[in-house]
mmCIF file of C-alpha atoms in Angstrom:
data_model
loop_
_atom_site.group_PDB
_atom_site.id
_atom_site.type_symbol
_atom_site.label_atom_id
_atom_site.label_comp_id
_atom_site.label_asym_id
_atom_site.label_seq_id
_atom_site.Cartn_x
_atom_site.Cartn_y
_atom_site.Cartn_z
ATOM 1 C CA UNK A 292 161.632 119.662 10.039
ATOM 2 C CA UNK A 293 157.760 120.247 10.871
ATOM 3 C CA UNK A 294 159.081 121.397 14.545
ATOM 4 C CA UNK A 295 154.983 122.356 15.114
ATOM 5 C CA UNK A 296 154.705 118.527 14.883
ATOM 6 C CA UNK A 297 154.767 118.202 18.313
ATOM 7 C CA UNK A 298 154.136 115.028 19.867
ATOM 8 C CA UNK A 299 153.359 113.472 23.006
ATOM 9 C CA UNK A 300 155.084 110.673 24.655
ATOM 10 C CA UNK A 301 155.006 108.901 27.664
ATOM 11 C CA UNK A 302 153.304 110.319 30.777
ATOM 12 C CA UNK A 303 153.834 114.199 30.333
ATOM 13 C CA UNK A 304 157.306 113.784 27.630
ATOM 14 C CA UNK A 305 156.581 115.746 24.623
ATOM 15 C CA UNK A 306 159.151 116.103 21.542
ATOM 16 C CA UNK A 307 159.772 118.545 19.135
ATOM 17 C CA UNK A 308 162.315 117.575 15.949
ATOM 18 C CA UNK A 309 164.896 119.584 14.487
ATOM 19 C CA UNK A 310 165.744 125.104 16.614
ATOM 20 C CA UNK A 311 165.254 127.626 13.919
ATOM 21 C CA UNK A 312 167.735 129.737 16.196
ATOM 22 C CA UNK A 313 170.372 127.307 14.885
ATOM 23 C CA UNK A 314 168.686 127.361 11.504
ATOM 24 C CA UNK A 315 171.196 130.841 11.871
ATOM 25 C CA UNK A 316 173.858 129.376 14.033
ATOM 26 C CA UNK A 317 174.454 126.408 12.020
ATOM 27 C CA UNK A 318 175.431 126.739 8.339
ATOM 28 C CA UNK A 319 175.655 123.678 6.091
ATOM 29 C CA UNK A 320 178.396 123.385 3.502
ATOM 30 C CA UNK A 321 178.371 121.047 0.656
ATOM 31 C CA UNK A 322 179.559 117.910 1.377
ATOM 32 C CA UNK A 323 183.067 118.051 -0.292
ATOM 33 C CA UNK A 324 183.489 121.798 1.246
ATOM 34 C CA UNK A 325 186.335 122.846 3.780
ATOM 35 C CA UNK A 326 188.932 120.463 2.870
ATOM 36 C CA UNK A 327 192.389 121.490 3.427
ATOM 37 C CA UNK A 328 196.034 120.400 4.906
ATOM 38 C CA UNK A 329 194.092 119.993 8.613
ATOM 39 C CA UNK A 330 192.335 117.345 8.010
ATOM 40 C CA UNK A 331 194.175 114.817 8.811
ATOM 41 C CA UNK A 332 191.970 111.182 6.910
ATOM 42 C CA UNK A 333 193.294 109.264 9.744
ATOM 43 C CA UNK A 334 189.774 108.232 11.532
ATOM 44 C CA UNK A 335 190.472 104.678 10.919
ATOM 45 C CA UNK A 336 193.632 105.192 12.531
ATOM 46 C CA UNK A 337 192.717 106.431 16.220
ATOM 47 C CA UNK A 338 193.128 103.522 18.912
ATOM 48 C CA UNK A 339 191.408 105.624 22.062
ATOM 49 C CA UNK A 340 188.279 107.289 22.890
ATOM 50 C CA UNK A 341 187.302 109.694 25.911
ATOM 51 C CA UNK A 342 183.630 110.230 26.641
ATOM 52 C CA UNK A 343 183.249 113.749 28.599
ATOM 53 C CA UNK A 344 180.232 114.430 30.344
ATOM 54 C CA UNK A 345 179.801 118.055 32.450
ATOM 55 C CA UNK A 346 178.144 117.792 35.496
ATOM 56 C CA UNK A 347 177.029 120.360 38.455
ATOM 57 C CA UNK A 348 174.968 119.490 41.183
ATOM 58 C CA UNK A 349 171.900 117.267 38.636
ATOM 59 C CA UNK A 350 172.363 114.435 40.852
ATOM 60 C CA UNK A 351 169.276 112.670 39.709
ATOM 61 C CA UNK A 352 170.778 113.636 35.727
ATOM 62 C CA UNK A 353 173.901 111.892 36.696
ATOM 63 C CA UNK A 354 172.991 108.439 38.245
ATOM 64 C CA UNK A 355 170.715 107.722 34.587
ATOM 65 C CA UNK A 356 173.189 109.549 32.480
ATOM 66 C CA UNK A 357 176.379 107.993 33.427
ATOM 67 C CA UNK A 358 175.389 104.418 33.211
ATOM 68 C CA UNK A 359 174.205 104.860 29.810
ATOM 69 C CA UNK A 360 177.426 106.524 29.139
ATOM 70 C CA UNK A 361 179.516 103.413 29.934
ATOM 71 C CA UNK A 362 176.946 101.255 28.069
ATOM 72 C CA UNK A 363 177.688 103.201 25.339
ATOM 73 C CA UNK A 364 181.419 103.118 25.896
ATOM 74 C CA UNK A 365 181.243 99.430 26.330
ATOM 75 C CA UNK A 366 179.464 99.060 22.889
ATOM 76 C CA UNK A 367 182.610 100.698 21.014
ATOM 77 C CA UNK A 368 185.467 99.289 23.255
ATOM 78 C CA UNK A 369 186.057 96.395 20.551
ATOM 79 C CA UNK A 370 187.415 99.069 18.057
ATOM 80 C CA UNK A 371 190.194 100.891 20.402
ATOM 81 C CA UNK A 372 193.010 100.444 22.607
ATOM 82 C CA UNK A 373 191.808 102.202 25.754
ATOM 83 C CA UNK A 374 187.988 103.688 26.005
ATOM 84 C CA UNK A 375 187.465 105.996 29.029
ATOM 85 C CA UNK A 376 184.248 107.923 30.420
ATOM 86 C CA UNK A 377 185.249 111.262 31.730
ATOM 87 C CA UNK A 378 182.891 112.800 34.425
ATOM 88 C CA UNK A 379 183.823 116.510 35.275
ATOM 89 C CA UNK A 380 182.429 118.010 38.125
ATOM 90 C CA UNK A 381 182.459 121.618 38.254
ATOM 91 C CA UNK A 382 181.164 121.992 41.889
ATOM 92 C CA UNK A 383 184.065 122.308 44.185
ATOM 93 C CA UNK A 384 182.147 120.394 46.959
ATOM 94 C CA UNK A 385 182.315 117.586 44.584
ATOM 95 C CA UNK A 386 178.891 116.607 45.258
ATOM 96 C CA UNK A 387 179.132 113.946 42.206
ATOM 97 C CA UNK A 388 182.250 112.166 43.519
ATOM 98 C CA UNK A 389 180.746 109.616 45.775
ATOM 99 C CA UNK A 390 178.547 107.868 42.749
ATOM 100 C CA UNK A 391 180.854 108.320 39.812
ATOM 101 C CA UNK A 392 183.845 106.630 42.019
ATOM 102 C CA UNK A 393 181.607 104.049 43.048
ATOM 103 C CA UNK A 394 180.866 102.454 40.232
ATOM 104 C CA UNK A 395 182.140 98.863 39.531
ATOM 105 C CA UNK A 396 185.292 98.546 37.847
ATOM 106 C CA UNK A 397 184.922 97.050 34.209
ATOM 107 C CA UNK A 398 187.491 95.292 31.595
ATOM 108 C CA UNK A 399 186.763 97.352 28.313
ATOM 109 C CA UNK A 400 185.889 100.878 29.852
ATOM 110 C CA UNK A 401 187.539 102.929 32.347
ATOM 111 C CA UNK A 402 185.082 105.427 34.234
ATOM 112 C CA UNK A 403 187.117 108.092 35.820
ATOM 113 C CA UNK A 404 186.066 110.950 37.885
ATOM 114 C CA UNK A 405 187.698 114.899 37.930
ATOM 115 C CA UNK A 406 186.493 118.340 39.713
ATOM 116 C CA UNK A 407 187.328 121.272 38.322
ATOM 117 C CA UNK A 408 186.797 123.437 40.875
ATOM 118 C CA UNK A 409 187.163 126.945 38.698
ATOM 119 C CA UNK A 410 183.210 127.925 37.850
ATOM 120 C CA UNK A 411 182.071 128.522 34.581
ATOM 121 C CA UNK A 412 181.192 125.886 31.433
ATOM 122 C CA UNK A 413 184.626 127.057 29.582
ATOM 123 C CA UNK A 414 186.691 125.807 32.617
ATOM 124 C CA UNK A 415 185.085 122.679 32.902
ATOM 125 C CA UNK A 416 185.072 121.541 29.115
ATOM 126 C CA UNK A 417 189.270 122.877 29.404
ATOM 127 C CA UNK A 418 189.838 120.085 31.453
ATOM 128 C CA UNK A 419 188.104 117.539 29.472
ATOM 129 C CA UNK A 420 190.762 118.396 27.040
ATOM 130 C CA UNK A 421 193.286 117.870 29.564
ATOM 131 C CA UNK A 422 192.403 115.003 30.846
ATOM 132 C CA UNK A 423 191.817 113.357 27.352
ATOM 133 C CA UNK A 424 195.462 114.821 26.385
ATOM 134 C CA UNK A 425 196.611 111.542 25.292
ATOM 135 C CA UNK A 426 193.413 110.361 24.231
ATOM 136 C CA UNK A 427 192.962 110.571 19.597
ATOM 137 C CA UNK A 428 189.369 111.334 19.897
ATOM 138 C CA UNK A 429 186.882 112.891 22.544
ATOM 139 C CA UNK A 430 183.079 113.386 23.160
ATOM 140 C CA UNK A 431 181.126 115.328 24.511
ATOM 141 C CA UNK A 432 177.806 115.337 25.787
ATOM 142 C CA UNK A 433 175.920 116.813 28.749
ATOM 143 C CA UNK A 434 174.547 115.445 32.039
ATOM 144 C CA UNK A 435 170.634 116.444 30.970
ATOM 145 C CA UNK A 436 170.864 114.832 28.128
ATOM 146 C CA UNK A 437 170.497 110.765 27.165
ATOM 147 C CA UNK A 438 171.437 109.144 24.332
ATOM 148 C CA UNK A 439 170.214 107.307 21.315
ATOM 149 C CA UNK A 440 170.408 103.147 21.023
ATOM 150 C CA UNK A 441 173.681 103.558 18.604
ATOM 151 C CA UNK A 442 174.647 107.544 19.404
ATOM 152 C CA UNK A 443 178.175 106.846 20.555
ATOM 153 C CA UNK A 444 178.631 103.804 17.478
ATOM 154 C CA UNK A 445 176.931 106.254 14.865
ATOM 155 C CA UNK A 446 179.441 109.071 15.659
ATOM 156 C CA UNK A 447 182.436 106.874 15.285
ATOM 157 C CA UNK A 448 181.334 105.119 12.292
ATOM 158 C CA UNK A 449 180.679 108.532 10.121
ATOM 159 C CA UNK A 450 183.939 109.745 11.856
ATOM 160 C CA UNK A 451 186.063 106.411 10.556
ATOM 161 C CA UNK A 452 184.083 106.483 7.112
ATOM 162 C CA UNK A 453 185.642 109.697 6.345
ATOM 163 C CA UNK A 454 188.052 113.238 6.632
ATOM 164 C CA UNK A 455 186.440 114.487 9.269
ATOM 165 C CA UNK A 456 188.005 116.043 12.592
ATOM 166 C CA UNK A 457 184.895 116.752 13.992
ATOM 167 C CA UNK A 458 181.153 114.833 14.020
ATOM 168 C CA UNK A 459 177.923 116.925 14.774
ATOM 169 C CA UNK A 460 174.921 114.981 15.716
ATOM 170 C CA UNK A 461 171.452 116.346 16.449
ATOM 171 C CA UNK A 462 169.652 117.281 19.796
ATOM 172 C CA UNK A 463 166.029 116.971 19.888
ATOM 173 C CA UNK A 464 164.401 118.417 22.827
ATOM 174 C CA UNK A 465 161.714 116.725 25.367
ATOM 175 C CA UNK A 466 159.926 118.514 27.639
ATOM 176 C CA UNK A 467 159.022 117.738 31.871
ATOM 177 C CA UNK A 468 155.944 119.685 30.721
ATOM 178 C CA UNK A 469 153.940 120.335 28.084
ATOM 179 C CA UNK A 470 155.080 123.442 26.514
ATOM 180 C CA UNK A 471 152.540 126.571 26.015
ATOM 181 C CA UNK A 472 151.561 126.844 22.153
ATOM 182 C CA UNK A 473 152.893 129.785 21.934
ATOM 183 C CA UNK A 474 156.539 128.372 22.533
ATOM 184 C CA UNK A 475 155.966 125.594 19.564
ATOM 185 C CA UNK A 476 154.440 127.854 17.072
ATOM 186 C CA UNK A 477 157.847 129.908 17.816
ATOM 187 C CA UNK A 478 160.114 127.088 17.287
ATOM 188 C CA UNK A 479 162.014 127.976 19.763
ATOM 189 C CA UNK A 480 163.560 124.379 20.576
ATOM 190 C CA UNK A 481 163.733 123.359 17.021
ATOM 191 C CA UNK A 482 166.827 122.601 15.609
ATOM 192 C CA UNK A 483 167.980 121.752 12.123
ATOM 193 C CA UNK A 484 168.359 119.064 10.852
ATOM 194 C CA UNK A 485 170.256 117.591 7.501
ATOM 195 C CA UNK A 486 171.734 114.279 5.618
ATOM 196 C CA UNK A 487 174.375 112.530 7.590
ATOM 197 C CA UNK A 488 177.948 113.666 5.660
ATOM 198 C CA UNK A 489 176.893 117.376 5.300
ATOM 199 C CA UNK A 490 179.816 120.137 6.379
ATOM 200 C CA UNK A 491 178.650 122.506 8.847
ATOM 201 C CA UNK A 492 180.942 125.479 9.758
ATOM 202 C CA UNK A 493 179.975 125.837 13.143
ATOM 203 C CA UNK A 494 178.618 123.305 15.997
ATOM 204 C CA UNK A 495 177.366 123.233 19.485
ATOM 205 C CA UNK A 496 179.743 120.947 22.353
ATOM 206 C CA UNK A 497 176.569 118.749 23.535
ATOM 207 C CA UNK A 498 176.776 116.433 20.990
ATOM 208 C CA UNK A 499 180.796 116.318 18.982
ATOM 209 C CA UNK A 500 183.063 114.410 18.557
ATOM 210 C CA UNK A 501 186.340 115.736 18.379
ATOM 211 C CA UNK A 502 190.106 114.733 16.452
ATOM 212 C CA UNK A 503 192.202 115.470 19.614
ATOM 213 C CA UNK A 504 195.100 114.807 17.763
ATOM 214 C CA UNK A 505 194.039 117.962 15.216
ATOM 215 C CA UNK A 506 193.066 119.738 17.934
ATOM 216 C CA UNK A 507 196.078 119.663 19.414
ATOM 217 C CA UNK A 508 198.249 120.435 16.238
ATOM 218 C CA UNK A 509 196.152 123.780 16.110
ATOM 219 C CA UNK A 510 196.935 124.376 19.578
ATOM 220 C CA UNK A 511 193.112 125.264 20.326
ATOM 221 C CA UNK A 512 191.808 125.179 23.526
ATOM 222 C CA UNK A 513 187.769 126.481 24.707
ATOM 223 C CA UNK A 514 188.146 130.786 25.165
ATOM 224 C CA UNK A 515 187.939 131.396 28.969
ATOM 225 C CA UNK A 516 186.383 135.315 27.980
ATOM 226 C CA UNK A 517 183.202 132.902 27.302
ATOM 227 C CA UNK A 518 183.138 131.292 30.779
ATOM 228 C CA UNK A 519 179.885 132.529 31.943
ATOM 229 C CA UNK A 520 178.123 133.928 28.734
ATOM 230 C CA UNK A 521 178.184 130.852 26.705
ATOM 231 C CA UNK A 522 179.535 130.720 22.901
ATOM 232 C CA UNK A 523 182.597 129.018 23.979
ATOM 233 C CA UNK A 524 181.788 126.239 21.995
ATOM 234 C CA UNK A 525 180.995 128.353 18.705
ATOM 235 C CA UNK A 526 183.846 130.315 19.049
ATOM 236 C CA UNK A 527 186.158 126.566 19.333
ATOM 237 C CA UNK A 528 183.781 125.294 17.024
ATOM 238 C CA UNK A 529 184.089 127.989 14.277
ATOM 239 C CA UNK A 530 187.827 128.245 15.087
ATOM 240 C CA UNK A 531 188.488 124.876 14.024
ATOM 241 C CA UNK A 532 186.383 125.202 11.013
ATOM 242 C CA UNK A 533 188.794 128.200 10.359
ATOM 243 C CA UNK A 534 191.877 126.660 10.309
ATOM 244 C CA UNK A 535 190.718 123.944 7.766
ATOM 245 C CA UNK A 536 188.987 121.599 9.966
ATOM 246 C CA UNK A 537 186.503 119.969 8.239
ATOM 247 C CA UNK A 538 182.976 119.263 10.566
ATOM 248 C CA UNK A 539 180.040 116.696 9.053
ATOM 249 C CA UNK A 540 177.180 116.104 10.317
ATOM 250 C CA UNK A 541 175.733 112.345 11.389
ATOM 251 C CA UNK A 542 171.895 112.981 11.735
ATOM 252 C CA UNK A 543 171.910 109.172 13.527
ATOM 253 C CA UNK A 544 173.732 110.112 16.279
ATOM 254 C CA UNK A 545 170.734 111.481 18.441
ATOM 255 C CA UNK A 546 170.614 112.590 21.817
ATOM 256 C CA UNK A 547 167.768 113.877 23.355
ATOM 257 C CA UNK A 548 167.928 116.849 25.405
ATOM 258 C CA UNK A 549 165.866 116.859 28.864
ATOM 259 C CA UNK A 550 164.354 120.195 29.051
ATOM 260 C CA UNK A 551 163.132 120.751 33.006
ATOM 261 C CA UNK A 552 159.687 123.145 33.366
ATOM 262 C CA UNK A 553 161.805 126.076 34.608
ATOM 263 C CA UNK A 554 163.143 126.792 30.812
ATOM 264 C CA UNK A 555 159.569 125.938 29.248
ATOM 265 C CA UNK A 556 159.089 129.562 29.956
ATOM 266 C CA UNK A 557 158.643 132.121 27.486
ATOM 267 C CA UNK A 558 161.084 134.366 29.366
ATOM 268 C CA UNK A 559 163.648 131.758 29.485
ATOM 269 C CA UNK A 560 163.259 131.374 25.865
ATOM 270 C CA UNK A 561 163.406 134.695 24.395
ATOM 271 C CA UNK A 562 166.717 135.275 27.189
ATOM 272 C CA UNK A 563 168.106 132.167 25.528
ATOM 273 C CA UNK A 564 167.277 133.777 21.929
ATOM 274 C CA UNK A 565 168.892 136.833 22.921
ATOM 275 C CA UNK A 566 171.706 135.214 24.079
ATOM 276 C CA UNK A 567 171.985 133.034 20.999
ATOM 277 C CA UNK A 568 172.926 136.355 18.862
ATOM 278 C CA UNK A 569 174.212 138.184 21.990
ATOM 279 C CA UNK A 570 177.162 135.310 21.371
ATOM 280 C CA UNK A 571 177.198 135.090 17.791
ATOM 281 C CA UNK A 572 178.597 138.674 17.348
ATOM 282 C CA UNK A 573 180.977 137.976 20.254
ATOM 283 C CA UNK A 574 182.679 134.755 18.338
ATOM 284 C CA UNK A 575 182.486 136.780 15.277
ATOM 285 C CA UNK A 576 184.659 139.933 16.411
ATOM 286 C CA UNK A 577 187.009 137.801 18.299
ATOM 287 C CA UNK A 578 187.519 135.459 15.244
ATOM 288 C CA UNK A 579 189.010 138.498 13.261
ATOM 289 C CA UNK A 580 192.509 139.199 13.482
ATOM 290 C CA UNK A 581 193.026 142.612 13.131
ATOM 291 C CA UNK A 582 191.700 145.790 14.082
ATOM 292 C CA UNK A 583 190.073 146.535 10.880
ATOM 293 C CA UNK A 584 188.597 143.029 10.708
ATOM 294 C CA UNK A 585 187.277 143.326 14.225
ATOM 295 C CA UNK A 586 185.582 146.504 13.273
ATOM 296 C CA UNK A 587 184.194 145.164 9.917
ATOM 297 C CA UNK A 588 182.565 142.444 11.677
ATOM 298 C CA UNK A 589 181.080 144.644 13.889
ATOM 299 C CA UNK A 590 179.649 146.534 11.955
ATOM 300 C CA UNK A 591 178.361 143.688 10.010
ATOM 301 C CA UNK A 592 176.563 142.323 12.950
ATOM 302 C CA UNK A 593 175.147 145.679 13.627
ATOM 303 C CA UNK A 594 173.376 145.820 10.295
ATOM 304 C CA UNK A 595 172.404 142.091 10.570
ATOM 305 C CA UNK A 596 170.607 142.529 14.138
ATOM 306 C CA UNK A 597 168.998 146.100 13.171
ATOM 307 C CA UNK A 598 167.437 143.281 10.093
ATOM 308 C CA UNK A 599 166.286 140.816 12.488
ATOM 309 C CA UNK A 600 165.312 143.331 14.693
ATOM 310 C CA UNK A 601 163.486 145.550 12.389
ATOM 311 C CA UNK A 602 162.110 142.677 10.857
ATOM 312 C CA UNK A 603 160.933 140.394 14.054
ATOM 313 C CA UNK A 604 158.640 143.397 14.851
ATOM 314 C CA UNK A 605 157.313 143.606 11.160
ATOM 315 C CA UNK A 606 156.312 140.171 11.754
ATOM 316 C CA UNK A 607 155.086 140.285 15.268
ATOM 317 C CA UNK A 608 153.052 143.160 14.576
ATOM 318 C CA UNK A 609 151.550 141.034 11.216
ATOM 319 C CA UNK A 610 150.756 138.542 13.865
ATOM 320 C CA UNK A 611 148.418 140.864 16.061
ATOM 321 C CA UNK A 612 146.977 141.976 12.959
ATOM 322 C CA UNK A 613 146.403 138.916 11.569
ATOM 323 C CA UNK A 614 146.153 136.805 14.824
ATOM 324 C CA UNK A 615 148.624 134.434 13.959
ATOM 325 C CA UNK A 616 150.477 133.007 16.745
ATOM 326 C CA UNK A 617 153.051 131.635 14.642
ATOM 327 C CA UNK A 618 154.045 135.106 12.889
ATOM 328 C CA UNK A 619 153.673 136.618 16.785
ATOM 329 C CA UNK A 620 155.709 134.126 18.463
ATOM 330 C CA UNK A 621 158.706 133.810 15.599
ATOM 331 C CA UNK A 622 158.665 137.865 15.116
ATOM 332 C CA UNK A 623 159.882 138.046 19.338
ATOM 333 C CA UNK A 624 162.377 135.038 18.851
ATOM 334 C CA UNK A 625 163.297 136.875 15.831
ATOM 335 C CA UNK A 626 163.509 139.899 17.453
ATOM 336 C CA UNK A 627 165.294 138.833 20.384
ATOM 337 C CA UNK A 628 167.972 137.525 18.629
ATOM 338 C CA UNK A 629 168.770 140.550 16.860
ATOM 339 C CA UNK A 630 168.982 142.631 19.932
ATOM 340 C CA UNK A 631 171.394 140.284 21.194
ATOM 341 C CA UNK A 632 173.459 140.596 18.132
ATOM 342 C CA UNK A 633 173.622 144.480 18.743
ATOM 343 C CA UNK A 634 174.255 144.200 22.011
ATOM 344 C CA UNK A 635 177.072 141.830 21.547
ATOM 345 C CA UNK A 636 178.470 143.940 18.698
ATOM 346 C CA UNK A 637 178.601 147.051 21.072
ATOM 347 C CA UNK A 638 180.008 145.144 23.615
ATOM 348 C CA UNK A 639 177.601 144.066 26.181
ATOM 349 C CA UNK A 640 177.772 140.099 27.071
ATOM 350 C CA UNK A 641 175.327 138.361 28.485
ATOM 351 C CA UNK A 642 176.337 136.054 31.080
ATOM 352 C CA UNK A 643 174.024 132.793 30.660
ATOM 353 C CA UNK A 644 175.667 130.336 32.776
ATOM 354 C CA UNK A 645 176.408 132.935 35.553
ATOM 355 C CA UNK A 646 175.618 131.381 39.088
ATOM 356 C CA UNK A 647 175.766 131.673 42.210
ATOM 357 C CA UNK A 648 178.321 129.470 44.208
ATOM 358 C CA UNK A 649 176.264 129.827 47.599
#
């Protein structure tokens, strides 16, 4: 998607389109592909909507993130019974109580307020799924990001146009501060990006819409062994997808992702590479049901990061050679990721979203 097309915006903003790390983390299927007795045809048919957004301690996130959230929330009420935005605070001082309760009550959207006082991402998006329990449909998004004009409309309207129990729309990241060049020639915020109907196998939680009433025939819940390393949402993502659940893609639906100067780093983004595979081959193993399969798949991801590996140096080193900062910066994302892949096969998890509570 010409992520090296950088652009500046207004005051210091700068965008990049479409993250070759989820070039691997996100397949694409053929439109009519993953069809089966889960899907359940019946988007026309849901009659309420939860909006779930994630919050800890991003106060300044929260008060412009959660009135666009009911704007957007107000835009769809017409087309269901009850429409809700969900706000779920995951610090136990429930530091975002006091503006999310305060905001003026409304006809057509209900703005409700939860803590979840257990740390860790996997806890928090758990009780979104609670709390929406008698809710048909439910969406997540995070507190650092904002939405497109028509995100919330665009997601429903592929979801009601077809089979889907799940709608994927695109992040595209913009930056406090210019990132260094050597960040954009690696692509390290670029994600992909494809026609609005494709099948994906696998999706991120910061942008999905979710069938609750699937969901809930499946019995599937977020893994809490992925509290703190991250890959919860590729492991419920790729779960789903495994027990028929057809994803699709809506390239409309954008949100854009608000990327502070503290992960503009090239440390942050080679951890967040490693990471990236470091979960993969987590949500991999754990997918497979027996010991054999679990030991397959290990394997497998084994040989596939000693290939990235192996081959992220091959191209860092053309890179020196040639002094091509593209071939240097991609061969260490490249290479990054593979190490995380063996490390995740052999066990080791790397803990992301760790934090201290102090």
């Amino acid at each position: 998607m010409g992520a090296s097309d950088a652009r500046c915006e207004a005051i210091v903003w700068w965008s990049i389109d479409g993250s070759a790390a989820e070039r691997e983390y996100m397949h694409a299927e053929s439109p009519e592909a993953g069809r089966t007795a889960a899907d359940t045809g019946a988007g026309a048919a849901a009659t309420s909507l939860v909006v779930a957004m994630l919050t800890f301690r991003r106060p300044d996130d929260l008060r412009v993130a959660l009135p666009a959230l009911v704007e957007q929330a107000t835009s769809v009420a017409d087309r269901f019974q009850r429409v809700e935005v969900l706000v779920v605070d995951n610090d136990p001082a429930e530091s975002a109580r006091e503006f999310v309760t305060s905001s003026p009550p409304l006809e057509s959207v209900v703005v409700t307020y939860r803590c979840e006082s257990e740390s860790g991402i996997t806890a928090a998006r758990n009780r979104a799924l609670a709390e929406a329990a008698s809710s048909d449909l439910l969406v997540f998004i995070d507190d650092d990001e904002r939405p497109s004009e028509r995100w919330l409309a665009d997601l429903v309207d592929t979801f009601q146009r077809g089979d889907a129990v799940a709608v994927v729309g695109p992040v595209v990241s913009r930056f406090e501060v210019e990132p260094s060049s050597w960040i954009v020639a690696g692509e390290f915020f670029t994600r992909r990006r494809m026609p609005t109907g494709t099948a994906v196998s696998v999706a991120a939680t910061n942008n999905l819409l979710l069938d609750l009433r699937v969901v809930r025939e499946i019995g599937l819940a977020f893994d809490t062994a992925f509290g703190h390393a991250g890959g919860e949402d590729t492991m419920f993502t790729r779960t789903l997808h495994a027990n028929g659940g057809r994803l699709v893609w809506c390239d409309e639906a954008i949100v854009w992702d608000i990327v502070p100067a503290a992960r503009s780093t090239r440390d942050w983004v080679v951890r967040r590479a490693f990471s990236s595979g470091n979960s993969w081959s987590q949500t991999s193993i754990a997918l497979e049901g027996s010991t054999r399969g679990r030991f397959v798949a290990r394997m497998r991801c084994i040989a596939r990061g000693l290939v990235r590996t192996a081959g992220g140096l091959v191209r860092a080193l053309l890179g020196v050679v040639s002094g091509s900062l593209r071939h240097r910066a991609k061969g260490v994302r490249t290479t990054a990721r593979g190490l995380g892949m063996i490390a995740g096969a052999l066990g080791y998890s790397y803990e992301e979203y760790r934090r201290s509570e102090g």
